Protein backbone atom coordinates (compact mmCIF):
# COMPACT_ATOMS: atom_id res chain seq x y z
CA UNK A 1 0.00 0.00 0.00
CA UNK A 2 1.24 3.46 -0.75
CA UNK A 3 1.80 6.04 1.96
CA UNK A 4 3.09 9.57 2.33
CA UNK A 5 4.88 10.96 5.36
CA UNK A 6 5.21 14.63 6.13
CA UNK A 7 7.39 14.79 9.19
CA UNK A 8 6.97 18.48 9.94
CA UNK A 9 3.43 19.00 11.17
CA UNK A 10 3.87 22.59 12.28
CA UNK A 11 6.50 25.03 11.06
CA UNK A 12 6.88 28.61 12.24
CA UNK A 13 9.21 30.96 10.42
CA UNK A 14 9.97 34.63 10.17
CA UNK A 15 9.72 36.41 6.84
CA UNK A 16 12.77 35.98 4.60
CA UNK A 17 13.71 32.69 6.23
CA UNK A 18 14.30 29.70 4.00
CA UNK A 19 11.79 26.88 3.94
CA UNK A 20 12.09 23.16 3.42
CA UNK A 21 9.15 20.85 4.06
CA UNK A 22 9.85 17.15 4.03
CA UNK A 23 7.83 14.57 2.10
CA UNK A 24 8.68 10.88 1.88
CA UNK A 25 6.58 8.30 0.13
CA UNK A 26 6.28 4.56 -0.03
CA UNK A 27 5.17 3.08 -3.31
CA UNK A 28 6.16 0.01 -5.30
CA UNK A 29 6.48 1.54 -8.74
CA UNK A 30 6.95 4.75 -10.67
CA UNK A 31 5.17 7.72 -9.22
CA UNK A 32 3.70 11.11 -9.89
CA UNK A 33 4.24 13.58 -7.05
CA UNK A 34 2.34 16.68 -6.05
CA UNK A 35 2.33 19.50 -3.56
CA UNK A 36 -1.00 21.13 -2.83
CA UNK A 37 -1.50 24.27 -0.76
CA UNK A 38 -4.50 25.57 1.15
CA UNK A 39 -4.34 29.24 2.09
CA UNK A 40 -6.59 30.36 4.95
CA UNK A 41 -10.19 30.45 3.79
CA UNK A 42 -9.36 29.16 0.32
CA UNK A 43 -9.63 25.89 -1.61
CA UNK A 44 -6.86 23.38 -1.91
CA UNK A 45 -4.88 24.18 -5.03
CA UNK A 46 -2.00 22.62 -6.88
CA UNK A 47 1.37 24.18 -6.09
CA UNK A 48 3.57 21.98 -8.27
CA UNK A 49 3.84 18.50 -9.73
CA UNK A 50 6.41 16.00 -10.91
CA UNK A 51 5.64 13.44 -13.59
CA UNK A 52 9.00 12.72 -15.23
CA UNK A 53 12.13 14.42 -16.52
CA UNK A 54 14.02 17.06 -14.57
CA UNK A 55 13.70 16.09 -10.92
CA UNK A 56 13.78 19.74 -9.86
CA UNK A 57 10.37 21.22 -10.53
CA UNK A 58 9.28 24.80 -10.10
CA UNK A 59 5.83 25.88 -9.10
CA UNK A 60 3.94 29.04 -8.42
CA UNK A 61 5.06 31.78 -6.04
CA UNK A 62 8.72 30.82 -6.09
CA UNK A 63 8.29 27.32 -4.70
CA UNK A 64 10.29 24.39 -5.99
CA UNK A 65 10.56 20.71 -5.14
CA UNK A 66 13.18 18.09 -5.82
CA UNK A 67 12.41 14.45 -6.50
CA UNK A 68 15.16 12.22 -5.13
CA UNK A 69 14.27 8.72 -6.22
CA UNK A 70 16.89 6.99 -4.07
CA UNK A 71 15.47 8.65 -0.96
CA UNK A 72 11.79 8.35 -1.97
CA UNK A 73 11.54 12.05 -1.22
CA UNK A 74 9.93 15.12 -2.75
CA UNK A 75 10.80 18.00 -0.45
CA UNK A 76 9.32 21.44 -0.97
CA UNK A 77 11.59 24.48 -0.79
CA UNK A 78 11.45 28.22 -0.98
CA UNK A 79 14.53 30.39 -0.42
CA UNK A 80 12.72 33.29 1.23
CA UNK A 81 9.22 32.99 2.64
CA UNK A 82 6.65 35.74 2.90
CA UNK A 83 3.82 36.28 5.35
CA UNK A 84 1.43 35.37 2.51
CA UNK A 85 2.91 31.84 2.40
CA UNK A 86 1.11 31.06 5.64
CA UNK A 87 -0.95 28.01 4.70
CA UNK A 88 -1.38 24.26 4.99
CA UNK A 89 0.80 22.24 2.61
CA UNK A 90 0.00 18.72 1.48
CA UNK A 91 2.22 16.26 -0.35
CA UNK A 92 0.53 13.59 -2.50
CA UNK A 93 1.53 10.64 -4.65
CA UNK A 94 -0.12 8.57 -7.37
CA UNK A 95 1.14 5.66 -9.38
CA UNK A 96 1.64 6.11 -13.09
CA UNK A 97 -0.28 3.08 -14.27
CA UNK A 98 -3.61 4.79 -14.75
CA UNK A 99 -4.60 5.01 -11.08
CA UNK A 100 -5.64 8.58 -10.54
CA UNK A 101 -6.44 8.27 -6.85
CA UNK A 102 -3.75 10.06 -4.84
CA UNK A 103 -2.53 9.30 -1.37
CA UNK A 104 -2.04 12.44 0.70
CA UNK A 105 0.22 13.18 3.59
CA UNK A 106 -1.32 14.62 6.74
CA UNK A 107 -0.15 18.11 5.89
CA UNK A 108 2.20 20.72 7.31
CA UNK A 109 0.90 23.90 8.81
CA UNK A 110 3.23 26.80 7.99
CA UNK A 111 2.98 30.08 9.86
CA UNK A 112 5.14 32.95 8.70
CA UNK A 113 5.52 35.88 11.06
CA UNK A 114 5.98 39.33 9.48
CA UNK B 1 -14.86 29.92 -15.25
CA UNK B 2 -16.72 28.42 -12.33
CA UNK B 3 -14.83 26.14 -10.04
CA UNK B 4 -15.98 23.14 -8.04
CA UNK B 5 -18.81 24.06 -5.70
CA UNK B 6 -20.08 22.23 -2.67
CA UNK B 7 -23.14 22.63 -0.51
CA UNK B 8 -23.87 23.15 2.25
CA UNK B 9 -20.70 24.83 3.46
CA UNK B 10 -21.51 23.82 7.03
CA UNK B 11 -23.82 21.17 8.38
CA UNK B 12 -24.60 20.42 12.00
CA UNK B 13 -26.64 17.30 12.60
CA UNK B 14 -27.64 15.10 15.46
CA UNK B 15 -26.17 11.67 15.88
CA UNK B 16 -28.28 9.10 14.06
CA UNK B 17 -29.60 11.46 11.39
CA UNK B 18 -28.87 11.08 7.68
CA UNK B 19 -27.07 13.83 5.74
CA UNK B 20 -26.57 14.57 2.06
CA UNK B 21 -23.64 16.55 0.77
CA UNK B 22 -23.57 17.93 -2.75
CA UNK B 23 -20.77 18.55 -5.23
CA UNK B 24 -20.95 20.37 -8.56
CA UNK B 25 -17.77 19.68 -10.54
CA UNK B 26 -16.22 21.88 -13.18
CA UNK B 27 -18.10 21.54 -16.46
CA UNK B 28 -16.39 18.99 -18.70
CA UNK B 29 -14.58 17.25 -15.88
CA UNK B 30 -15.49 13.61 -16.14
CA UNK B 31 -13.61 12.51 -13.02
CA UNK B 32 -14.94 13.31 -9.56
CA UNK B 33 -13.48 12.44 -6.16
CA UNK B 34 -14.73 12.62 -2.59
CA UNK B 35 -12.36 12.91 0.36
CA UNK B 36 -12.72 13.22 4.10
CA UNK B 37 -10.40 15.37 6.17
CA UNK B 38 -10.50 14.97 9.91
CA UNK B 39 -8.98 17.63 12.11
CA UNK B 40 -5.20 17.52 11.90
CA UNK B 41 -5.22 14.72 9.36
CA UNK B 42 -4.55 14.39 5.67
CA UNK B 43 -7.14 13.80 3.00
CA UNK B 44 -8.71 10.36 3.14
CA UNK B 45 -10.00 9.07 -0.20
CA UNK B 46 -13.62 7.95 -0.16
CA UNK B 47 -14.89 7.36 -3.71
CA UNK B 48 -13.96 8.07 -7.34
CA UNK B 49 -16.23 8.46 -10.35
CA UNK B 50 -14.93 8.42 -13.93
CA UNK B 51 -17.43 8.97 -16.68
CA UNK B 52 -19.86 6.09 -16.99
CA UNK B 53 -17.51 3.53 -15.45
CA UNK B 54 -18.39 1.82 -12.19
CA UNK B 55 -17.20 4.01 -9.32
CA UNK B 56 -14.23 3.04 -7.19
CA UNK B 57 -15.77 2.76 -3.73
CA UNK B 58 -12.71 1.28 -2.08
CA UNK B 59 -12.31 4.18 0.34
CA UNK B 60 -15.79 4.22 1.82
CA UNK B 61 -15.32 3.51 5.55
CA UNK B 62 -18.61 1.71 6.13
CA UNK B 63 -21.91 0.83 4.48
CA UNK B 64 -23.39 3.96 6.04
CA UNK B 65 -21.58 5.92 3.35
CA UNK B 66 -22.75 6.01 -0.25
CA UNK B 67 -22.42 8.33 -3.21
CA UNK B 68 -24.11 8.84 -6.52
CA UNK B 69 -23.33 10.84 -9.58
CA UNK B 70 -25.73 11.92 -12.28
CA UNK B 71 -23.95 11.42 -15.57
CA UNK B 72 -20.89 13.64 -15.57
CA UNK B 73 -22.35 16.32 -13.35
CA UNK B 74 -23.57 16.61 -9.80
CA UNK B 75 -22.63 14.12 -7.13
CA UNK B 76 -24.16 13.55 -3.71
CA UNK B 77 -22.46 11.88 -0.77
CA UNK B 78 -24.92 10.40 1.71
CA UNK B 79 -24.05 9.42 5.26
CA UNK B 80 -26.72 7.44 7.03
CA UNK B 81 -27.14 7.21 10.80
CA UNK B 82 -24.35 9.71 11.40
CA UNK B 83 -21.90 9.11 14.22
CA UNK B 84 -19.68 11.59 16.03
CA UNK B 85 -16.61 10.17 14.30
CA UNK B 86 -18.12 11.27 10.98
CA UNK B 87 -17.41 14.88 11.97
CA UNK B 88 -14.93 16.18 9.40
CA UNK B 89 -14.56 18.36 6.33
CA UNK B 90 -15.76 16.54 3.22
CA UNK B 91 -13.96 17.66 0.09
CA UNK B 92 -14.90 17.12 -3.51
CA UNK B 93 -12.51 17.42 -6.44
CA UNK B 94 -12.85 17.03 -10.18
CA UNK B 95 -10.46 16.58 -13.07
CA UNK B 96 -10.38 16.03 -16.79
CA UNK B 97 -10.24 12.44 -17.93
CA UNK B 98 -6.70 11.10 -17.87
CA UNK B 99 -5.42 14.12 -15.98
CA UNK B 100 -3.83 13.81 -12.57
CA UNK B 101 -4.41 17.44 -11.57
CA UNK B 102 -7.44 17.82 -9.37
CA UNK B 103 -9.47 20.94 -8.68
CA UNK B 104 -10.94 21.09 -5.22
CA UNK B 105 -14.13 22.57 -3.89
CA UNK B 106 -14.35 24.55 -0.64
CA UNK B 107 -15.57 21.56 1.33
CA UNK B 108 -18.50 20.88 3.63
CA UNK B 109 -17.78 21.00 7.34
CA UNK B 110 -19.93 18.34 9.00
CA UNK B 111 -20.42 18.37 12.75
CA UNK B 112 -22.30 15.53 14.39
CA UNK B 113 -23.53 16.36 17.88
CSV table of N, CA and C in Angstrom, one decimal, chain B:
chain,number,residue,atom,x,y,z
B,1,UNK,N,-13.6,30.7,-15.3
B,1,UNK,CA,-14.9,29.9,-15.2
B,1,UNK,C,-15.2,29.5,-13.8
B,2,UNK,N,-16.3,28.9,-13.6
B,2,UNK,CA,-16.7,28.4,-12.3
B,2,UNK,C,-15.9,27.3,-11.9
B,3,UNK,N,-15.6,27.2,-10.6
B,3,UNK,CA,-14.8,26.1,-10.0
B,3,UNK,C,-15.7,25.1,-9.5
B,4,UNK,N,-15.2,24.2,-8.7
B,4,UNK,CA,-16.0,23.1,-8.0
B,4,UNK,C,-16.7,23.8,-6.9
B,5,UNK,N,-18.0,23.5,-6.8
B,5,UNK,CA,-18.8,24.1,-5.7
B,5,UNK,C,-19.4,22.9,-4.9
B,6,UNK,N,-19.5,23.2,-3.6
B,6,UNK,CA,-20.1,22.2,-2.7
B,6,UNK,C,-21.1,22.9,-1.8
B,7,UNK,N,-22.1,22.1,-1.4
B,7,UNK,CA,-23.1,22.6,-0.5
B,7,UNK,C,-23.7,21.5,0.4
B,8,UNK,N,-24.1,21.8,1.6
B,8,UNK,CA,-23.9,23.1,2.2
B,8,UNK,C,-22.4,23.4,2.6
B,9,UNK,N,-22.1,24.6,3.0
B,9,UNK,CA,-20.7,24.8,3.5
B,9,UNK,C,-20.5,24.3,4.9
B,10,UNK,N,-21.6,24.4,5.7
B,10,UNK,CA,-21.5,23.8,7.0
B,10,UNK,C,-22.8,23.1,7.3
B,11,UNK,N,-22.7,22.0,8.0
B,11,UNK,CA,-23.8,21.2,8.4
B,11,UNK,C,-23.6,20.6,9.8
B,12,UNK,N,-24.6,21.0,10.7
B,12,UNK,CA,-24.6,20.4,12.0
B,12,UNK,C,-25.8,19.5,12.1
B,13,UNK,N,-25.6,18.3,12.5
B,13,UNK,CA,-26.6,17.3,12.6
B,13,UNK,C,-26.5,16.5,13.9
B,14,UNK,N,-27.6,15.9,14.3
B,14,UNK,CA,-27.6,15.1,15.5
B,14,UNK,C,-27.2,13.7,15.1
B,15,UNK,N,-26.6,13.1,16.0
B,15,UNK,CA,-26.2,11.7,15.9
B,15,UNK,C,-27.4,10.8,15.5
B,16,UNK,N,-27.2,10.0,14.5
B,16,UNK,CA,-28.3,9.1,14.1
B,16,UNK,C,-29.1,9.6,12.9
B,17,UNK,N,-28.9,10.9,12.5
B,17,UNK,CA,-29.6,11.5,11.4
B,17,UNK,C,-28.8,11.2,10.1
B,18,UNK,N,-29.5,11.2,9.0
B,18,UNK,CA,-28.9,11.1,7.7
B,18,UNK,C,-28.5,12.5,7.1
B,19,UNK,N,-27.4,12.6,6.4
B,19,UNK,CA,-27.1,13.8,5.7
B,19,UNK,C,-26.7,13.6,4.3
B,20,UNK,N,-26.9,14.6,3.5
B,20,UNK,CA,-26.6,14.6,2.1
B,20,UNK,C,-25.7,15.8,1.8
B,21,UNK,N,-24.6,15.5,1.2
B,21,UNK,CA,-23.6,16.6,0.8
B,21,UNK,C,-23.6,16.6,-0.8
B,22,UNK,N,-23.5,17.8,-1.3
B,22,UNK,CA,-23.6,17.9,-2.7
B,22,UNK,C,-22.3,18.5,-3.3
B,23,UNK,N,-21.9,18.0,-4.5
B,23,UNK,CA,-20.8,18.5,-5.2
B,23,UNK,C,-21.1,18.8,-6.7
B,24,UNK,N,-20.8,20.0,-7.1
B,24,UNK,CA,-20.9,20.4,-8.6
B,24,UNK,C,-19.5,20.5,-9.1
B,25,UNK,N,-19.1,19.6,-10.0
B,25,UNK,CA,-17.8,19.7,-10.5
B,25,UNK,C,-17.7,20.7,-11.6
B,26,UNK,N,-16.5,21.0,-12.1
B,26,UNK,CA,-16.2,21.9,-13.2
B,26,UNK,C,-16.8,21.2,-14.4
B,27,UNK,N,-17.5,22.0,-15.2
B,27,UNK,CA,-18.1,21.5,-16.5
B,27,UNK,C,-17.0,20.9,-17.4
B,28,UNK,N,-17.3,19.7,-17.8
B,28,UNK,CA,-16.4,19.0,-18.7
B,28,UNK,C,-15.5,18.1,-18.0
B,29,UNK,N,-15.4,18.2,-16.7
B,29,UNK,CA,-14.6,17.2,-15.9
B,29,UNK,C,-15.3,15.9,-15.7
B,30,UNK,N,-14.8,14.9,-16.2
B,30,UNK,CA,-15.5,13.6,-16.1
B,30,UNK,C,-15.1,12.8,-14.9
B,31,UNK,N,-14.0,13.2,-14.2
B,31,UNK,CA,-13.6,12.5,-13.0
B,31,UNK,C,-14.0,13.3,-11.8
B,32,UNK,N,-14.5,12.6,-10.8
B,32,UNK,CA,-14.9,13.3,-9.6
B,32,UNK,C,-14.5,12.5,-8.4
B,33,UNK,N,-14.0,13.1,-7.3
B,33,UNK,CA,-13.5,12.4,-6.2
B,33,UNK,C,-14.1,13.0,-4.9
B,34,UNK,N,-14.4,12.2,-3.9
B,34,UNK,CA,-14.7,12.6,-2.6
B,34,UNK,C,-13.6,12.2,-1.6
B,35,UNK,N,-13.3,13.1,-0.7
B,35,UNK,CA,-12.4,12.9,0.4
B,35,UNK,C,-13.0,13.3,1.7
B,36,UNK,N,-12.4,12.8,2.7
B,36,UNK,CA,-12.7,13.2,4.1
B,36,UNK,C,-11.4,13.7,4.8
B,37,UNK,N,-11.6,14.8,5.5
B,37,UNK,CA,-10.4,15.4,6.2
B,37,UNK,C,-10.8,15.6,7.6
B,38,UNK,N,-10.3,14.8,8.5
B,38,UNK,CA,-10.5,15.0,9.9
B,38,UNK,C,-9.5,16.0,10.4
B,39,UNK,N,-9.8,16.6,11.5
B,39,UNK,CA,-9.0,17.6,12.1
B,39,UNK,C,-7.6,17.1,12.3
B,40,UNK,N,-6.6,17.9,11.7
B,40,UNK,CA,-5.2,17.5,11.9
B,40,UNK,C,-4.7,16.3,11.1
B,41,UNK,N,-5.6,15.9,10.2
B,41,UNK,CA,-5.2,14.7,9.4
B,41,UNK,C,-5.2,15.1,7.9
B,42,UNK,N,-4.6,14.2,7.1
B,42,UNK,CA,-4.5,14.4,5.7
B,42,UNK,C,-5.9,14.1,5.0
B,43,UNK,N,-5.9,14.1,3.7
B,43,UNK,CA,-7.1,13.8,3.0
B,43,UNK,C,-7.3,12.3,2.9
B,44,UNK,N,-8.4,11.8,3.2
B,44,UNK,CA,-8.7,10.4,3.1
B,44,UNK,C,-9.6,10.1,2.0
B,45,UNK,N,-9.2,9.4,1.0
B,45,UNK,CA,-10.0,9.1,-0.2
B,45,UNK,C,-11.2,8.3,0.2
B,46,UNK,N,-12.4,8.7,-0.4
B,46,UNK,CA,-13.6,7.9,-0.2
B,46,UNK,C,-14.1,7.2,-1.4
B,47,UNK,N,-14.3,8.0,-2.5
B,47,UNK,CA,-14.9,7.4,-3.7
B,47,UNK,C,-14.5,8.2,-4.9
B,48,UNK,N,-14.4,7.5,-6.1
B,48,UNK,CA,-14.0,8.1,-7.3
B,48,UNK,C,-14.9,7.7,-8.5
B,49,UNK,N,-15.4,8.7,-9.2
B,49,UNK,CA,-16.2,8.5,-10.4
B,49,UNK,C,-15.4,8.9,-11.6
B,50,UNK,N,-15.5,8.1,-12.7
B,50,UNK,CA,-14.9,8.4,-13.9
B,50,UNK,C,-15.9,8.1,-15.0
B,51,UNK,N,-16.5,9.1,-15.6
B,51,UNK,CA,-17.4,9.0,-16.7
B,51,UNK,C,-18.5,8.0,-16.3
B,52,UNK,N,-18.8,7.1,-17.2
B,52,UNK,CA,-19.9,6.1,-17.0
B,52,UNK,C,-19.4,4.8,-16.4
B,53,UNK,N,-18.1,4.8,-16.0
B,53,UNK,CA,-17.5,3.5,-15.4
B,53,UNK,C,-18.1,3.3,-14.0
B,54,UNK,N,-18.0,2.1,-13.6
B,54,UNK,CA,-18.4,1.8,-12.2
B,54,UNK,C,-17.5,2.6,-11.2
B,55,UNK,N,-18.0,3.2,-10.2
B,55,UNK,CA,-17.2,4.0,-9.3
B,55,UNK,C,-16.3,3.1,-8.5
B,56,UNK,N,-15.2,3.7,-8.1
B,56,UNK,CA,-14.2,3.0,-7.2
B,56,UNK,C,-14.6,3.4,-5.8
B,57,UNK,N,-15.2,2.5,-5.1
B,57,UNK,CA,-15.8,2.8,-3.7
B,57,UNK,C,-14.8,2.3,-2.6
B,58,UNK,N,-13.6,2.0,-3.0
B,58,UNK,CA,-12.7,1.3,-2.1
B,58,UNK,C,-12.4,2.1,-0.8
B,59,UNK,N,-12.6,3.4,-0.8
B,59,UNK,CA,-12.3,4.2,0.3
B,59,UNK,C,-13.5,4.4,1.3
B,60,UNK,N,-14.6,4.0,0.9
B,60,UNK,CA,-15.8,4.2,1.8
B,60,UNK,C,-15.6,3.5,3.1
B,61,UNK,N,-15.7,4.1,4.3
B,61,UNK,CA,-15.3,3.5,5.5
B,61,UNK,C,-16.3,2.5,6.1
B,62,UNK,N,-17.6,2.6,5.7
B,62,UNK,CA,-18.6,1.7,6.1
B,62,UNK,C,-19.8,1.8,5.2
B,63,UNK,N,-20.7,0.8,5.4
B,63,UNK,CA,-21.9,0.8,4.5
B,63,UNK,C,-22.9,2.0,4.8
B,64,UNK,N,-22.6,2.8,5.8
B,64,UNK,CA,-23.4,4.0,6.0
B,64,UNK,C,-23.1,5.1,5.0
B,65,UNK,N,-22.0,4.9,4.3
B,65,UNK,CA,-21.6,5.9,3.3
B,65,UNK,C,-21.9,5.4,1.9
B,66,UNK,N,-22.5,6.3,1.1
B,66,UNK,CA,-22.7,6.0,-0.2
B,66,UNK,C,-22.7,7.3,-1.1
B,67,UNK,N,-22.5,7.1,-2.3
B,67,UNK,CA,-22.4,8.3,-3.2
B,67,UNK,C,-23.0,8.0,-4.6
B,68,UNK,N,-23.6,9.0,-5.2
B,68,UNK,CA,-24.1,8.8,-6.5
B,68,UNK,C,-23.6,10.0,-7.4
B,69,UNK,N,-23.6,9.8,-8.7
B,69,UNK,CA,-23.3,10.8,-9.6
B,69,UNK,C,-24.3,10.7,-10.8
B,70,UNK,N,-24.8,11.9,-11.1
B,70,UNK,CA,-25.7,11.9,-12.3
B,70,UNK,C,-24.9,12.2,-13.5
B,71,UNK,N,-24.7,11.2,-14.4
B,71,UNK,CA,-23.9,11.4,-15.6
B,71,UNK,C,-22.6,11.9,-15.2
B,72,UNK,N,-22.2,13.1,-15.8
B,72,UNK,CA,-20.9,13.6,-15.6
B,72,UNK,C,-21.1,15.0,-14.9
B,73,UNK,N,-22.1,15.1,-14.0
B,73,UNK,CA,-22.3,16.3,-13.4
B,73,UNK,C,-22.4,16.1,-11.8
B,74,UNK,N,-23.5,16.5,-11.3
B,74,UNK,CA,-23.6,16.6,-9.8
B,74,UNK,C,-23.4,15.3,-9.1
B,75,UNK,N,-22.8,15.3,-8.0
B,75,UNK,CA,-22.6,14.1,-7.1
B,75,UNK,C,-23.2,14.4,-5.7
B,76,UNK,N,-23.7,13.4,-5.1
B,76,UNK,CA,-24.2,13.6,-3.7
B,76,UNK,C,-23.5,12.4,-2.9
B,77,UNK,N,-23.0,12.8,-1.7
B,77,UNK,CA,-22.5,11.9,-0.8
B,77,UNK,C,-23.5,11.8,0.4
B,78,UNK,N,-23.9,10.6,0.7
B,78,UNK,CA,-24.9,10.4,1.7
B,78,UNK,C,-24.3,9.6,2.9
B,79,UNK,N,-24.5,10.1,4.1
B,79,UNK,CA,-24.1,9.4,5.3
B,79,UNK,C,-25.3,9.1,6.1
B,80,UNK,N,-25.5,7.9,6.3
B,80,UNK,CA,-26.7,7.4,7.0
B,80,UNK,C,-26.3,7.2,8.5
B,81,UNK,N,-27.3,7.5,9.4
B,81,UNK,CA,-27.1,7.2,10.8
B,81,UNK,C,-25.8,7.8,11.3
B,82,UNK,N,-25.6,9.1,11.1
B,82,UNK,CA,-24.3,9.7,11.4
B,82,UNK,C,-23.9,9.4,12.8
B,83,UNK,N,-22.6,9.3,12.9
B,83,UNK,CA,-21.9,9.1,14.2
B,83,UNK,C,-21.0,10.3,14.5
B,84,UNK,N,-20.6,10.5,15.7
B,84,UNK,CA,-19.7,11.6,16.0
B,84,UNK,C,-18.4,11.5,15.3
B,85,UNK,N,-17.9,10.3,15.0
B,85,UNK,CA,-16.6,10.2,14.3
B,85,UNK,C,-16.7,10.6,12.8
B,86,UNK,N,-18.0,10.8,12.4
B,86,UNK,CA,-18.1,11.3,11.0
B,86,UNK,C,-17.8,12.8,10.9
B,87,UNK,N,-17.7,13.5,12.0
B,87,UNK,CA,-17.4,14.9,12.0
B,87,UNK,C,-16.1,15.1,11.3
B,88,UNK,N,-16.1,15.9,10.2
B,88,UNK,CA,-14.9,16.2,9.4
B,88,UNK,C,-15.3,17.2,8.3
B,89,UNK,N,-14.3,17.6,7.6
B,89,UNK,CA,-14.6,18.4,6.3
B,89,UNK,C,-14.6,17.4,5.2
B,90,UNK,N,-15.6,17.4,4.4
B,90,UNK,CA,-15.8,16.5,3.2
B,90,UNK,C,-15.5,17.4,2.0
B,91,UNK,N,-14.4,16.9,1.3
B,91,UNK,CA,-14.0,17.7,0.1
B,91,UNK,C,-14.3,16.9,-1.2
B,92,UNK,N,-14.6,17.7,-2.2
B,92,UNK,CA,-14.9,17.1,-3.5
B,92,UNK,C,-13.9,17.7,-4.5
B,93,UNK,N,-13.4,16.9,-5.4
B,93,UNK,CA,-12.5,17.4,-6.4
B,93,UNK,C,-12.9,16.8,-7.8
B,94,UNK,N,-12.6,17.6,-8.8
B,94,UNK,CA,-12.9,17.0,-10.2
B,94,UNK,C,-11.6,17.2,-11.1
B,95,UNK,N,-11.6,16.5,-12.1
B,95,UNK,CA,-10.5,16.6,-13.1
B,95,UNK,C,-10.9,16.1,-14.5
B,96,UNK,N,-10.1,16.5,-15.4
B,96,UNK,CA,-10.4,16.0,-16.8
B,96,UNK,C,-10.0,14.6,-16.9
B,97,UNK,N,-10.6,13.8,-17.8
B,97,UNK,CA,-10.2,12.4,-17.9
B,97,UNK,C,-8.8,12.3,-18.3
B,98,UNK,N,-8.1,11.4,-17.6
B,98,UNK,CA,-6.7,11.1,-17.9
B,98,UNK,C,-5.8,12.1,-17.4
B,99,UNK,N,-6.3,13.0,-16.5
B,99,UNK,CA,-5.4,14.1,-16.0
B,99,UNK,C,-5.3,14.0,-14.5
B,100,UNK,N,-4.0,14.0,-14.0
B,100,UNK,CA,-3.8,13.8,-12.6
B,100,UNK,C,-4.1,15.0,-11.7
B,101,UNK,N,-4.2,16.2,-12.3
B,101,UNK,CA,-4.4,17.4,-11.6
B,101,UNK,C,-5.9,17.6,-11.2
B,102,UNK,N,-6.1,17.7,-9.9
B,102,UNK,CA,-7.4,17.8,-9.4
B,102,UNK,C,-7.7,19.2,-8.9
B,103,UNK,N,-9.0,19.6,-9.1
B,103,UNK,CA,-9.5,20.9,-8.7
B,103,UNK,C,-10.5,20.7,-7.5
B,104,UNK,N,-10.2,21.3,-6.4
B,104,UNK,CA,-10.9,21.1,-5.2
B,104,UNK,C,-12.0,22.1,-5.0
B,105,UNK,N,-13.1,21.7,-4.4
B,105,UNK,CA,-14.1,22.6,-3.9
B,105,UNK,C,-13.8,23.1,-2.5
B,106,UNK,N,-14.6,24.0,-1.9
B,106,UNK,CA,-14.4,24.6,-0.6
B,106,UNK,C,-14.6,23.6,0.5
B,107,UNK,N,-15.3,22.5,0.3
B,107,UNK,CA,-15.6,21.6,1.3
B,107,UNK,C,-16.9,21.8,2.1
B,108,UNK,N,-17.4,20.8,2.7
B,108,UNK,CA,-18.5,20.9,3.6
B,108,UNK,C,-18.0,20.5,5.0
B,109,UNK,N,-18.2,21.4,6.0
B,109,UNK,CA,-17.8,21.0,7.3
B,109,UNK,C,-19.0,20.4,8.0
B,110,UNK,N,-18.9,19.1,8.4
B,110,UNK,CA,-19.9,18.3,9.0
B,110,UNK,C,-19.6,18.2,10.5
B,111,UNK,N,-20.6,18.6,11.3
B,111,UNK,CA,-20.4,18.4,12.7
B,111,UNK,C,-21.6,17.5,13.2
B,112,UNK,N,-21.3,16.4,13.9
B,112,UNK,CA,-22.3,15.5,14.4
B,112,UNK,C,-22.3,15.7,15.9
B,113,UNK,N,-23.4,16.1,16.4
B,113,UNK,CA,-23.5,16.4,17.9
B,113,UNK,C,-24.2,15.2,18.6
